[in-house]
Tab-separated table of C-alpha atoms in Angstrom:
chain	number	residue	atom	x	y	z
A	372	UNK	CA	163.592	182.572	226.339
A	373	UNK	CA	162.378	179.678	228.279
A	374	UNK	CA	158.818	180.904	228.286
A	375	UNK	CA	158.777	181.522	224.560
A	376	UNK	CA	160.222	178.126	223.872
A	377	UNK	CA	157.755	176.678	226.357
A	378	UNK	CA	154.891	178.319	224.498
A	379	UNK	CA	156.342	177.109	221.223
A	380	UNK	CA	156.361	173.596	222.520
A	381	UNK	CA	152.812	173.991	223.642
A	382	UNK	CA	151.802	175.034	220.169
A	383	UNK	CA	153.695	172.200	218.626
A	384	UNK	CA	152.183	169.721	220.999
A	385	UNK	CA	148.725	171.029	220.425
A	386	UNK	CA	149.264	171.045	216.697
A	387	UNK	CA	150.381	167.477	216.844
A	388	UNK	CA	147.474	166.511	219.030
A	389	UNK	CA	145.087	168.223	216.660
A	390	UNK	CA	146.640	166.516	213.727
A	391	UNK	CA	146.340	163.124	215.338
A	392	UNK	CA	142.734	163.820	216.166
A	393	UNK	CA	142.060	164.814	212.584
A	394	UNK	CA	143.521	161.533	211.474
A	395	UNK	CA	140.632	159.713	213.000
A	396	UNK	CA	138.296	161.440	210.579
A	397	UNK	CA	140.368	160.589	207.560
A	398	UNK	CA	140.144	157.010	206.331
A	399	UNK	CA	143.378	155.973	204.670
A	400	UNK	CA	143.291	153.732	201.648
A	401	UNK	CA	145.463	151.165	203.351
A	402	UNK	CA	143.194	149.377	205.814
A	403	UNK	CA	143.970	149.451	209.493
A	404	UNK	CA	143.980	145.688	209.893
A	405	UNK	CA	146.695	145.291	207.276
A	406	UNK	CA	148.889	147.939	208.892
A	407	UNK	CA	148.392	146.430	212.323
A	408	UNK	CA	149.318	142.986	211.033
A	409	UNK	CA	152.611	144.071	209.536
A	410	UNK	CA	153.451	146.376	212.435
A	411	UNK	CA	152.944	143.595	214.941
A	412	UNK	CA	155.090	141.328	212.792
A	413	UNK	CA	157.938	143.830	212.995
A	414	UNK	CA	157.683	144.279	216.734
A	415	UNK	CA	155.775	147.514	216.939
A	416	UNK	CA	153.420	147.536	219.858
A	417	UNK	CA	150.999	150.308	220.523
A	418	UNK	CA	147.363	150.042	221.445
A	419	UNK	CA	146.665	153.577	220.212
A	420	UNK	CA	144.728	153.570	216.963
A	421	UNK	CA	145.924	157.042	216.021
A	422	UNK	CA	149.467	155.822	215.613
A	423	UNK	CA	148.275	153.028	213.346
A	424	UNK	CA	146.470	155.607	211.267
A	425	UNK	CA	149.597	157.729	211.179
A	426	UNK	CA	151.615	154.845	209.814
A	427	UNK	CA	148.887	154.036	207.296
A	428	UNK	CA	148.738	157.620	206.080
A	429	UNK	CA	152.518	157.808	205.853
A	430	UNK	CA	152.619	154.636	203.753
A	431	UNK	CA	149.849	155.931	201.534
A	432	UNK	CA	151.736	159.176	201.030
A	433	UNK	CA	154.869	157.275	200.106
A	434	UNK	CA	153.098	155.076	197.583
A	435	UNK	CA	151.222	157.954	196.030
A	436	UNK	CA	154.477	159.862	195.624
A	437	UNK	CA	156.044	156.879	193.894
A	438	UNK	CA	152.988	156.490	191.704
A	439	UNK	CA	152.952	160.128	190.710
A	440	UNK	CA	156.650	159.959	189.825
A	441	UNK	CA	155.949	156.921	187.685
A	442	UNK	CA	153.106	158.832	186.078
A	443	UNK	CA	155.477	161.642	185.186
A	444	UNK	CA	157.839	159.172	183.577
A	445	UNK	CA	154.956	157.605	181.671
A	446	UNK	CA	153.722	160.944	180.389
A	447	UNK	CA	157.250	162.001	179.453
A	448	UNK	CA	157.633	158.807	177.464
A	449	UNK	CA	154.390	159.420	175.628
A	450	UNK	CA	155.081	163.069	174.866
A	451	UNK	CA	158.548	162.512	173.413
A	452	UNK	CA	157.810	160.742	170.113
A	453	UNK	CA	154.887	162.561	168.603
A	454	UNK	CA	153.360	160.419	165.868
A	455	UNK	CA	150.266	161.738	164.210
A	456	UNK	CA	149.543	158.573	162.305
A	457	UNK	CA	149.036	155.761	164.739
A	458	UNK	CA	148.664	156.883	168.295
A	459	UNK	CA	147.713	160.156	169.863
A	460	UNK	CA	149.361	160.748	173.245
A	461	UNK	CA	146.295	162.425	174.667
A	462	UNK	CA	144.047	159.432	174.163
A	463	UNK	CA	146.529	156.741	175.005
A	464	UNK	CA	145.858	154.975	178.243
A	465	UNK	CA	148.306	155.488	181.038
A	466	UNK	CA	149.752	152.136	181.995
A	467	UNK	CA	151.960	151.535	184.987
A	468	UNK	CA	154.887	149.524	183.695
A	469	UNK	CA	157.821	147.989	185.473
A	470	UNK	CA	160.160	150.315	183.679
A	471	UNK	CA	158.519	153.488	184.905
A	472	UNK	CA	158.152	152.037	188.363
A	473	UNK	CA	161.806	151.079	188.639
A	474	UNK	CA	162.847	154.543	187.488
A	475	UNK	CA	160.593	156.155	190.061
A	476	UNK	CA	161.700	153.890	192.878
A	477	UNK	CA	165.369	154.440	192.195
A	478	UNK	CA	165.143	157.932	193.653
A	479	UNK	CA	163.718	156.510	196.837
A	480	UNK	CA	166.532	154.037	197.243
A	481	UNK	CA	164.668	150.960	196.044
A	482	UNK	CA	166.442	149.104	193.263
A	483	UNK	CA	163.907	147.187	191.243
A	484	UNK	CA	165.072	144.941	188.444
A	485	UNK	CA	162.688	143.150	186.174
A	486	UNK	CA	163.287	140.152	183.973
A	487	UNK	CA	162.744	141.033	180.346
A	488	UNK	CA	161.694	137.555	179.364
A	489	UNK	CA	162.015	134.027	180.539
A	490	UNK	CA	163.638	131.346	178.416
A	491	UNK	CA	163.097	127.621	178.598
A	492	UNK	CA	166.767	126.699	178.929
A	493	UNK	CA	170.136	128.438	178.852
A	494	UNK	CA	170.658	127.495	175.231
A	495	UNK	CA	167.308	128.643	173.898
A	496	UNK	CA	167.618	130.786	170.848
A	497	UNK	CA	171.261	130.039	170.297
A	498	UNK	CA	172.526	128.680	167.002
A	499	UNK	CA	172.522	124.892	166.813
A	500	UNK	CA	176.257	124.793	166.151
A	501	UNK	CA	177.115	126.568	169.363
A	502	UNK	CA	174.758	124.516	171.492
A	503	UNK	CA	176.310	121.842	173.599
A	504	UNK	CA	174.780	118.502	172.887
B	472	UNK	CA	141.054	151.846	187.312
B	473	UNK	CA	141.045	148.697	185.304
B	474	UNK	CA	143.701	146.090	184.888
B	475	UNK	CA	143.385	146.385	181.168
B	476	UNK	CA	146.947	146.525	179.942
B	477	UNK	CA	148.132	143.104	180.819
B	478	UNK	CA	151.229	141.319	179.818
B	479	UNK	CA	150.983	137.938	178.169
B	480	UNK	CA	149.040	135.250	179.897
B	481	UNK	CA	152.157	133.374	180.881
B	482	UNK	CA	153.333	136.233	183.014
B	483	UNK	CA	150.017	136.251	184.764
B	484	UNK	CA	150.311	132.544	185.370
B	485	UNK	CA	153.827	132.792	186.675
B	486	UNK	CA	152.839	135.563	189.032
B	487	UNK	CA	149.939	133.508	190.333
B	488	UNK	CA	152.218	130.491	190.691
B	489	UNK	CA	154.694	132.637	192.573
B	490	UNK	CA	151.998	133.701	194.992
B	491	UNK	CA	151.204	130.073	195.674
B	492	UNK	CA	154.834	129.326	196.373
B	493	UNK	CA	155.438	132.347	198.618
B	494	UNK	CA	153.748	130.935	201.661
B	495	UNK	CA	151.284	131.981	204.301
B	496	UNK	CA	151.264	135.738	203.788
B	497	UNK	CA	149.063	135.609	200.709
B	498	UNK	CA	146.080	137.291	202.280
B	499	UNK	CA	148.059	140.277	203.467
B	500	UNK	CA	149.731	140.594	200.094
B	501	UNK	CA	146.419	140.422	198.294
B	502	UNK	CA	144.967	143.169	200.478
B	503	UNK	CA	148.066	145.291	199.978
B	504	UNK	CA	147.818	144.798	196.239
B	505	UNK	CA	144.233	146.028	196.226
B	506	UNK	CA	145.120	149.055	198.312
B	507	UNK	CA	148.069	149.914	196.088
B	508	UNK	CA	145.889	149.531	193.011
B	509	UNK	CA	143.408	151.993	194.466
B	510	UNK	CA	146.175	154.467	195.203
B	511	UNK	CA	147.503	154.175	191.654
B	512	UNK	CA	144.034	154.688	190.316
B	513	UNK	CA	143.534	157.840	192.321
B	514	UNK	CA	146.946	159.058	191.113
B	515	UNK	CA	145.801	158.901	187.529
B	516	UNK	CA	146.773	155.581	186.005
B	517	UNK	CA	144.219	153.873	183.813
B	518	UNK	CA	145.725	150.416	183.952
B	519	UNK	CA	148.827	148.607	185.033
B	520	UNK	CA	150.951	145.589	184.521
B	521	UNK	CA	150.263	142.989	187.191
B	522	UNK	CA	153.961	142.522	187.930
B	523	UNK	CA	154.314	146.244	188.575
B	524	UNK	CA	151.414	146.122	191.001
B	525	UNK	CA	152.968	143.148	192.747
B	526	UNK	CA	156.243	144.986	193.103
B	527	UNK	CA	154.582	148.132	194.417
B	528	UNK	CA	152.547	146.150	196.932
B	529	UNK	CA	155.739	144.504	198.111
B	530	UNK	CA	157.344	147.946	198.498
B	531	UNK	CA	154.370	149.154	200.545
B	532	UNK	CA	154.556	146.160	202.853
B	533	UNK	CA	158.271	146.677	203.318
B	534	UNK	CA	157.730	150.345	204.094
B	535	UNK	CA	155.209	149.554	206.800
B	536	UNK	CA	157.450	146.857	208.281
B	537	UNK	CA	160.508	149.115	208.233
B	538	UNK	CA	158.586	151.910	209.906
B	539	UNK	CA	157.414	149.571	212.628
B	540	UNK	CA	160.929	148.223	213.116
B	541	UNK	CA	162.395	151.707	213.393
B	542	UNK	CA	159.726	152.865	215.818
B	543	UNK	CA	160.264	149.797	217.954
B	544	UNK	CA	163.986	150.413	217.914
B	545	UNK	CA	163.584	153.945	219.144
B	546	UNK	CA	161.202	152.838	221.847
B	547	UNK	CA	163.638	150.191	223.032
B	548	UNK	CA	166.388	152.761	222.928
B	549	UNK	CA	164.405	154.862	225.361
B	550	UNK	CA	163.834	151.906	227.614
B	551	UNK	CA	160.225	151.266	226.639
B	552	UNK	CA	158.493	148.323	225.067
B	553	UNK	CA	155.557	150.135	223.520
B	554	UNK	CA	156.137	152.861	221.008
B	555	UNK	CA	154.666	156.315	221.128
B	556	UNK	CA	154.161	159.033	218.599
B	557	UNK	CA	157.658	160.372	218.874
B	558	UNK	CA	159.113	156.987	218.077
B	559	UNK	CA	157.002	156.872	214.994
B	560	UNK	CA	158.031	160.373	213.975
B	561	UNK	CA	161.668	159.474	214.393
B	562	UNK	CA	161.123	156.375	212.314
B	563	UNK	CA	159.498	158.487	209.626
B	564	UNK	CA	162.453	160.804	209.633
B	565	UNK	CA	164.786	157.850	209.222
B	566	UNK	CA	162.894	156.535	206.265
B	567	UNK	CA	162.494	159.908	204.661
B	568	UNK	CA	166.084	160.980	204.945
B	569	UNK	CA	166.863	160.049	201.382
B	570	UNK	CA	164.180	162.407	200.191
B	571	UNK	CA	164.776	165.012	202.800
B	572	UNK	CA	162.308	167.027	204.775
B	573	UNK	CA	162.269	170.562	205.968
B	574	UNK	CA	163.996	171.162	209.235
B	575	UNK	CA	166.225	168.125	208.978
B	576	UNK	CA	169.341	170.107	209.586
B	577	UNK	CA	168.054	171.888	212.687
B	578	UNK	CA	170.053	170.933	215.717
B	579	UNK	CA	167.517	171.691	218.361
B	580	UNK	CA	164.454	170.745	216.465
B	581	UNK	CA	161.412	169.534	218.227
B	582	UNK	CA	159.897	166.370	217.086
B	583	UNK	CA	156.397	167.614	217.449
B	584	UNK	CA	156.962	170.231	214.779
B	585	UNK	CA	158.959	167.956	212.556
B	586	UNK	CA	158.852	168.440	208.844
B	587	UNK	CA	157.555	164.966	208.180
B	588	UNK	CA	154.516	165.557	210.290
B	589	UNK	CA	153.786	168.752	208.457
B	590	UNK	CA	154.155	167.051	205.132
B	591	UNK	CA	151.801	164.318	206.162
B	592	UNK	CA	149.396	166.933	207.359
B	593	UNK	CA	149.526	168.623	203.989
B	594	UNK	CA	148.956	165.306	202.278
B	595	UNK	CA	145.914	164.603	204.393
B	596	UNK	CA	144.478	167.984	203.633
B	597	UNK	CA	145.027	167.906	199.898
B	598	UNK	CA	144.588	164.296	198.898
B	599	UNK	CA	141.091	162.971	198.342
B	600	UNK	CA	139.936	160.309	200.683
B	601	UNK	CA	139.720	156.912	199.032
B	602	UNK	CA	138.756	154.309	201.598
B	603	UNK	CA	139.586	150.698	201.046
B	604	UNK	CA	137.115	148.941	198.811
B	605	UNK	CA	136.320	145.907	200.908
B	606	UNK	CA	135.835	145.261	204.591
B	607	UNK	CA	138.890	143.554	205.960
B	608	UNK	CA	138.576	141.105	208.839
B	609	UNK	CA	141.122	140.930	211.574
B	610	UNK	CA	143.883	138.651	210.494
B	611	UNK	CA	145.627	136.356	211.098
B	612	UNK	CA	142.904	134.385	212.790
B	613	UNK	CA	144.207	132.686	215.902
B	614	UNK	CA	143.013	129.159	216.235
B	615	UNK	CA	142.619	127.615	219.642
B	616	UNK	CA	144.411	124.275	219.589
B	617	UNK	CA	142.405	121.266	220.585
B	618	UNK	CA	143.311	120.196	224.072
B	619	UNK	CA	143.852	116.549	224.806
B	620	UNK	CA	141.195	115.511	227.246
B	621	UNK	CA	142.107	114.285	230.680
B	622	UNK	CA	141.132	111.055	232.343
B	623	UNK	CA	138.369	112.786	234.224
B	624	UNK	CA	136.892	114.305	231.087
B	625	UNK	CA	136.782	110.994	229.281
B	626	UNK	CA	135.514	109.189	232.291
B	627	UNK	CA	138.258	106.646	232.187
B	628	UNK	CA	139.939	105.379	235.286
B	629	UNK	CA	143.698	105.869	235.142
B	630	UNK	CA	145.866	102.803	234.818
B	631	UNK	CA	147.250	102.994	238.296
B	632	UNK	CA	146.770	104.726	241.603
B	633	UNK	CA	149.855	106.789	241.033
B	634	UNK	CA	148.279	108.591	238.051
B	635	UNK	CA	145.938	111.451	238.959
B	636	UNK	CA	142.845	111.726	236.818
B	637	UNK	CA	143.381	115.337	235.775
B	638	UNK	CA	146.308	114.317	233.589
B	639	UNK	CA	145.724	113.823	229.849
B	640	UNK	CA	144.468	110.391	228.947
B	641	UNK	CA	146.566	107.737	227.253
B	642	UNK	CA	146.083	107.317	223.493
B	643	UNK	CA	143.971	104.482	222.182
B	644	UNK	CA	145.722	101.098	222.156
B	645	UNK	CA	145.225	100.658	218.432
B	646	UNK	CA	147.597	103.565	217.827
B	647	UNK	CA	150.561	101.782	219.321
B	648	UNK	CA	149.738	98.049	219.271
B	649	UNK	CA	150.183	96.325	215.971
B	650	UNK	CA	147.542	93.714	215.242
B	651	UNK	CA	147.822	91.623	212.100
B	652	UNK	CA	145.318	92.403	209.370
B	653	UNK	CA	143.659	89.610	207.443
B	654	UNK	CA	142.023	89.842	204.087
B	655	UNK	CA	138.385	89.141	204.843
B	656	UNK	CA	137.303	88.230	201.355
B	657	UNK	CA	137.535	84.477	200.913
B	658	UNK	CA	139.009	83.628	197.533
B	659	UNK	CA	137.706	80.266	196.584
B	660	UNK	CA	139.541	79.172	193.497
B	661	UNK	CA	137.124	76.416	192.696
B	662	UNK	CA	134.048	78.622	192.610
B	663	UNK	CA	135.954	81.139	190.506
B	664	UNK	CA	136.778	78.498	187.952
B	665	UNK	CA	133.215	77.254	187.891
B	666	UNK	CA	131.970	80.781	187.350
B	667	UNK	CA	134.408	81.320	184.523
B	668	UNK	CA	133.366	78.089	182.804
B	669	UNK	CA	129.717	79.026	183.147
B	670	UNK	CA	130.259	82.404	181.551
B	671	UNK	CA	132.207	80.869	178.727
B	672	UNK	CA	129.374	78.480	178.064
B	673	UNK	CA	126.936	81.372	177.990
B	674	UNK	CA	129.028	83.134	175.413
B	675	UNK	CA	129.274	80.071	173.267
B	676	UNK	CA	125.536	79.648	173.381
B	677	UNK	CA	124.848	83.175	172.277
B	678	UNK	CA	127.308	82.889	169.420
B	679	UNK	CA	125.750	79.649	168.313
B	680	UNK	CA	122.383	81.282	168.106
B	681	UNK	CA	123.915	84.046	166.054
B	682	UNK	CA	125.397	81.577	163.650
B	683	UNK	CA	122.046	79.998	163.186
B	684	UNK	CA	120.591	83.361	162.382
B	685	UNK	CA	123.319	84.017	159.888
B	686	UNK	CA	122.694	80.681	158.289
B	687	UNK	CA	119.108	81.706	157.813
B	688	UNK	CA	120.266	85.044	156.413
B	689	UNK	CA	122.373	83.522	153.755
B	690	UNK	CA	119.661	81.416	152.243
B	691	UNK	CA	116.279	82.772	153.041
B	692	UNK	CA	114.233	85.704	154.036
B	693	UNK	CA	114.918	86.358	157.589
B	694	UNK	CA	112.125	86.906	160.009
B	695	UNK	CA	113.562	88.099	163.256
B	696	UNK	CA	111.392	86.883	166.073
B	697	UNK	CA	113.833	86.486	168.872
B	698	UNK	CA	112.701	86.402	172.393
B	699	UNK	CA	114.344	88.776	174.705
B	700	UNK	CA	117.032	86.774	176.404
B	701	UNK	CA	120.472	87.421	175.010
B	702	UNK	CA	121.798	84.003	175.774
B	703	UNK	CA	119.152	81.938	174.133
B	704	UNK	CA	118.252	83.613	170.872
B	705	UNK	CA	115.798	81.061	169.622
B	706	UNK	CA	114.126	81.787	166.344
B	707	UNK	CA	110.540	81.102	165.795
B	708	UNK	CA	109.942	81.158	162.087
B	709	UNK	CA	106.777	80.199	160.338
B	710	UNK	CA	108.367	78.546	157.332
B	711	UNK	CA	111.559	76.613	156.977
B	712	UNK	CA	114.133	79.224	156.009
B	713	UNK	CA	116.593	76.683	154.724
B	714	UNK	CA	114.283	75.569	151.957
B	715	UNK	CA	113.158	78.951	150.668
B	716	UNK	CA	114.784	80.180	147.424
B	717	UNK	CA	116.987	83.241	147.584
B	718	UNK	CA	115.497	86.544	146.565
B	719	UNK	CA	116.940	88.106	143.420
B	720	UNK	CA	118.744	91.350	143.661
B	721	UNK	CA	116.565	94.390	143.791
B	722	UNK	CA	113.354	92.627	144.657
B	723	UNK	CA	113.599	93.352	148.280
B	724	UNK	CA	114.890	96.579	149.630
B	725	UNK	CA	117.919	95.774	151.667
B	726	UNK	CA	118.586	98.109	154.448
B	727	UNK	CA	121.812	99.887	154.943
B	728	UNK	CA	124.091	98.212	157.331
B	729	UNK	CA	124.734	99.958	160.521
B	730	UNK	CA	127.716	98.953	162.481
B	731	UNK	CA	127.910	100.160	166.000
B	732	UNK	CA	130.680	102.642	166.275
B	733	UNK	CA	133.532	100.464	167.414
B	734	UNK	CA	137.032	101.598	167.928
B	735	UNK	CA	139.390	99.248	166.175
B	736	UNK	CA	142.073	99.890	168.733
B	737	UNK	CA	139.867	99.061	171.617
B	738	UNK	CA	140.570	95.528	172.603
B	739	UNK	CA	138.160	95.319	175.447
B	740	UNK	CA	134.943	95.021	173.545
B	741	UNK	CA	132.533	92.568	174.984
B	742	UNK	CA	130.442	90.443	172.728
B	743	UNK	CA	127.266	91.452	174.485
B	744	UNK	CA	127.955	95.124	173.994
B	745	UNK	CA	128.417	94.668	170.294
B	746	UNK	CA	125.144	92.873	169.915
B	747	UNK	CA	123.205	94.716	172.554
B	748	UNK	CA	121.613	97.134	170.109
B	749	UNK	CA	120.621	94.353	167.761
B	750	UNK	CA	119.129	92.374	170.586
B	751	UNK	CA	117.397	95.441	171.943
B	752	UNK	CA	115.965	96.280	168.580
B	753	UNK	CA	114.838	92.738	167.988
B	754	UNK	CA	113.105	92.870	171.323
B	755	UNK	CA	111.239	95.960	170.325
B	756	UNK	CA	110.262	94.484	167.032
B	757	UNK	CA	111.747	97.260	164.960
B	758	UNK	CA	115.319	97.881	164.167
B	759	UNK	CA	115.206	101.629	164.250
B	760	UNK	CA	116.788	101.709	167.635
B	761	UNK	CA	120.098	100.421	166.379
B	762	UNK	CA	122.809	102.813	167.342
B	763	UNK	CA	124.114	104.894	164.567
B	764	UNK	CA	125.424	108.392	164.552
B	765	UNK	CA	124.480	108.956	160.962
B	766	UNK	CA	122.369	106.153	159.610
B	767	UNK	CA	119.468	104.253	161.035
B	768	UNK	CA	118.341	100.872	159.860
B	769	UNK	CA	114.951	101.474	158.381
B	770	UNK	CA	113.795	98.013	157.577
B	771	UNK	CA	113.435	94.891	159.604
B	772	UNK	CA	116.261	92.993	158.095
B	773	UNK	CA	119.690	93.114	159.629
B	774	UNK	CA	122.258	92.026	157.153
B	775	UNK	CA	124.975	91.041	159.512
B	776	UNK	CA	127.794	89.080	158.148
B	777	UNK	CA	130.391	88.013	160.616
B	778	UNK	CA	133.372	85.821	160.583
B	779	UNK	CA	134.427	84.614	163.946
B	780	UNK	CA	136.316	81.738	165.264
B	781	UNK	CA	135.610	79.759	168.375
B	782	UNK	CA	137.145	76.657	169.837
B	783	UNK	CA	135.431	74.124	167.658
B	784	UNK	CA	136.665	74.729	164.169
B	785	UNK	CA	133.896	72.678	162.621
B	786	UNK	CA	131.420	75.470	163.050
B	787	UNK	CA	133.747	77.999	161.562
B	788	UNK	CA	134.427	76.177	158.342
B	789	UNK	CA	130.949	75.918	156.890
B	790	UNK	CA	130.233	79.524	157.800
B	791	UNK	CA	133.244	80.871	155.993
B	792	UNK	CA	132.494	78.759	152.989
B	793	UNK	CA	128.966	80.032	153.107
B	794	UNK	CA	130.390	83.512	153.327
B	795	UNK	CA	132.422	82.979	150.203
B	796	UNK	CA	129.417	81.592	148.418
B	797	UNK	CA	127.436	84.521	149.578
B	798	UNK	CA	129.998	86.883	148.240
B	799	UNK	CA	129.410	85.654	144.783
B	800	UNK	CA	125.765	86.256	145.299
B	801	UNK	CA	124.488	89.380	143.699
B	802	UNK	CA	123.043	90.570	146.909
B	803	UNK	CA	126.337	91.527	148.309
B	804	UNK	CA	127.401	93.626	145.406
B	805	UNK	CA	125.896	96.655	147.057
B	806	UNK	CA	127.655	96.090	150.301
B	807	UNK	CA	131.194	96.206	149.054
B	808	UNK	CA	131.924	99.469	150.652
B	809	UNK	CA	130.676	98.213	153.964
B	810	UNK	CA	132.793	95.101	153.867
B	811	UNK	CA	135.690	96.587	155.682
B	812	UNK	CA	133.438	97.674	158.518
B	813	UNK	CA	132.058	94.188	158.730
B	814	UNK	CA	135.524	92.786	158.663
B	815	UNK	CA	136.508	95.065	161.491
B	816	UNK	CA	133.577	93.921	163.565
B	817	UNK	CA	134.463	90.342	162.869
B	818	UNK	CA	138.010	90.932	163.925
B	819	UNK	CA	136.862	92.465	167.161
B	820	UNK	CA	134.578	89.552	167.787
B	821	UNK	CA	137.427	87.181	167.213
B	822	UNK	CA	139.588	89.021	169.664
B	823	UNK	CA	136.803	89.066	172.170
B	824	UNK	CA	136.404	85.365	171.873
B	825	UNK	CA	140.083	84.790	172.197
B	826	UNK	CA	140.261	86.732	175.391
B	827	UNK	CA	138.606	84.702	178.083
B	828	UNK	CA	138.446	87.645	180.437
B	829	UNK	CA	136.005	89.428	178.239
B	830	UNK	CA	133.536	86.636	178.710
B	831	UNK	CA	133.284	87.598	182.332
B	832	UNK	CA	131.382	90.644	181.203
B	833	UNK	CA	128.657	88.575	179.635
């Protein structure tokens, strides 16, 4: 029992070590300097570059998951109303909007609210009779 | 991926204004925004709203900071100051708990074979590698503060024996001793007044010469032969212009009047400026150099008809009477439509004469 678990741990350790080594070949989209800056700001201290790469890859994975969820929302929105006259869903450009992003982020626990529009004053657009002079 | 689908320009401006207000982290945020844009592009988006990109970059920065905070927490919990891979894996598990990962419910799970690591491994294997577009320097750049030099470095002897010379030097005395400041320019009121009177006399002289020229204009053929100095304006005519008969209308081609483009609202018009083109043209012998946006004086005869008032009223009176006589003359029938321009120029001249400060420009 102990020996099998010991061997299992060996495999896990070696797998982890291999994975970390493979990280050095992969260049994440988020640059290392940026990750190091924000990690040092939050108190993380490690001179090992592989850990920095691990954090960078993890962040990239997170963002790409959010982006792909937003893409699904965007495609679902385009597919629903099928109009043959004006726009064709296949050719329409995929635009990342705040709406899709907030829907995608809600599943990850991030509540994102976006102002619809900004008005000049609290009484903009109201009827002149109801405005306080 | 292009930032094609933008919101209105105001939103763009407000987002740029916000970035100016946010403070010193702008560089990091800009880099994060670029990285996030690249990730979105590789996901499949063609374009994006800039506010959405800002929000996503903010989320990415928060994720990295939270991961670092969690890893640091776990390291401190274990009695260490630097984090290791297991701290990071535990931090990843904390952040990913809302999504869930395989093996989360195992009691005796080993961190090395944690589900998060496997998922990241799968991501690395499947996702295409998109490196960051630009080289990023190390930031923030630490600046070495300038050290105050010591007595020994300056070469100054300290004020007393009790002060060693390796201490920083005292600041310069002018930084803490107040010395009164005097205005060096000597304002001599008398010379100012003399200068003012001289300039006024110059102006009067130039106007007098103009009046003489106008007097010639009204009665005779005008031969402009003025020597170059603006103040003097002496006329050298071959025959006596006062005795020559007036030309009937149509015999001589009268040139179109060109008034320099003057702004009626502009009070500060100097007399010299108004007549500078005429004087310049007279110097050159031809009047084609008179300023005019549309029309150029073709012939050599400037028909200038001014009314202006100066201190001595006696000069004004005969001129205005002459002007009225001249109005009845058939010559001026053509120039009716230019009268108001002339009148405007006269008004400006009058104002210039009334303002003694303008004479300083002469």
